Amino acid sequence: MTGTLVLAGTPIGDVADAPPRLARELAEADIVAAEDTRRLGRLTQALGVRPTGKVVSYFEGNEAARTPELADALESGARVLLVTDAGMPSVSDPGYRLVAAAVERGIGVTAVPGPSAVLTALALSGLPVDRFCFEGFLPRKQGERRTRMREAAEERRTLVYFESPRRLAATLEDMAEVFGSGRRGAVCRELTKTYEEVRRGRLDELAEWAAEGVRGEITVVIEGAPEPGGDALGPEELAHRVAVREEAGERRKEAIAAVAQQAGVPKREVFDAVVAAKNAAAPGKP
């Protein structure tokens, strides 16, 4: 008989949030594959449990090489427990390769549900949560980052991103440029930890705040694009949306037509907004 792969959600901050089943699975698994074996040691000590099975590392650097080894163990009947540093394995963490390998071999996969930074941030953001889209980590290079943002600029679902505190200010500046400075967002920092903080506001306000420096693990929540025919967009926002499309390589005429259709306004109104913005930016203008 084949074994079972168990994906275990681990606390994102407060160890008291660990699901009760986690301790039992840690104690009984034949193999515990951990993203960081040292952090695993601290977790098991806090839970008062000692793994009886073999403990191996499973992180980004050895994930590809170790996956076949673990898949073979599963096929031989082992119960393999996969834990990452925080949250659910395979969600912006190691795990996808092993899940795919197990599914391909017809091996059962189950999960120990646990805390999620994505859902926690959504719930605390104060933004619509009925529909959302998780975008994970953005690229480090600004050009690639902005390209990814442009792909989501007209997404109407609430957007969720993970980001490094070192890149947060630059990312928020890019978001204000691509999504529009008036778009609302929330920066959730150190969720469930001692210094938990949720900062809400317009993207330009959040970028200004982050420029002073931010520490900790970050989840960013951004409201989706407005529905066509919803709240009227001002001339500055109309011109901004045309500029974003032009920067992406679209011709101005097509960009104006697309923005007009999405905003539910005449093309002439968008054209006038673009001309006004151009005149305002011209040298010598007040």
PDB file of N, CA and C in Angstrom, residues 4-7 98-99 102-103 107-111:
ATOM      1  N   THR A   4       0.919   8.335   2.578  1.00  0.00           N
ATOM      2  CA  THR A   4       0.120   9.559   2.485  1.00  0.00           C
ATOM      3  C   THR A   4       1.012  10.768   2.687  1.00  0.00           C
ATOM      4  N   LEU A   5       0.809  11.765   1.855  1.00  0.00           N
ATOM      5  CA  LEU A   5       1.500  13.034   2.016  1.00  0.00           C
ATOM      6  C   LEU A   5       0.586  13.973   2.789  1.00  0.00           C
ATOM      7  N   VAL A   6       1.096  14.542   3.883  1.00  0.00           N
ATOM      8  CA  VAL A   6       0.315  15.454   4.719  1.00  0.00           C
ATOM      9  C   VAL A   6       0.949  16.839   4.663  1.00  0.00           C
ATOM     10  N   LEU A   7       0.211  17.824   4.191  1.00  0.00           N
ATOM     11  CA  LEU A   7       0.664  19.205   4.185  1.00  0.00           C
ATOM     12  C   LEU A   7       0.166  19.850   5.473  1.00  0.00           C
ATOM     13  N   LEU A  98       6.347  18.338  -4.732  1.00  0.00           N
ATOM     14  CA  LEU A  98       6.056  17.075  -4.062  1.00  0.00           C
ATOM     15  C   LEU A  98       4.584  16.709  -4.203  1.00  0.00           C
ATOM     16  N   VAL A  99       3.707  17.689  -4.106  1.00  0.00           N
ATOM     17  CA  VAL A  99       2.283  17.420  -4.306  1.00  0.00           C
ATOM     18  C   VAL A  99       2.042  16.899  -5.716  1.00  0.00           C
ATOM     19  N   ALA A 102       3.280  13.346  -6.038  1.00  0.00           N
ATOM     20  CA  ALA A 102       2.398  12.402  -5.353  1.00  0.00           C
ATOM     21  C   ALA A 102       1.132  12.157  -6.167  1.00  0.00           C
ATOM     22  N   VAL A 103       0.552  13.212  -6.694  1.00  0.00           N
ATOM     23  CA  VAL A 103      -0.659  13.072  -7.503  1.00  0.00           C
ATOM     24  C   VAL A 103      -0.384  12.232  -8.743  1.00  0.00           C
ATOM     25  N   ILE A 107      -0.722   8.802  -5.243  1.00  0.00           N
ATOM     26  CA  ILE A 107      -0.559   8.774  -3.787  1.00  0.00           C
ATOM     27  C   ILE A 107      -1.499   9.786  -3.143  1.00  0.00           C
ATOM     28  N   GLY A 108      -2.107   9.412  -2.029  1.00  0.00           N
ATOM     29  CA  GLY A 108      -3.045  10.293  -1.345  1.00  0.00           C
ATOM     30  C   GLY A 108      -2.362  11.512  -0.750  1.00  0.00           C
ATOM     31  N   VAL A 109      -3.036  12.657  -0.863  1.00  0.00           N
ATOM     32  CA  VAL A 109      -2.536  13.905  -0.300  1.00  0.00           C
ATOM     33  C   VAL A 109      -3.639  14.514   0.559  1.00  0.00           C
ATOM     34  N   THR A 110      -3.287  14.886   1.784  1.00  0.00           N
ATOM     35  CA  THR A 110      -4.250  15.537   2.668  1.00  0.00           C
ATOM     36  C   THR A 110      -3.564  16.711   3.356  1.00  0.00           C
ATOM     37  N   ALA A 111      -4.295  17.416   4.200  1.00  0.00           N
ATOM     38  CA  ALA A 111      -3.735  18.606   4.827  1.00  0.00           C
ATOM     39  C   ALA A 111      -4.221  18.768   6.257  1.00  0.00           C
TER      40      ALA A 111
END
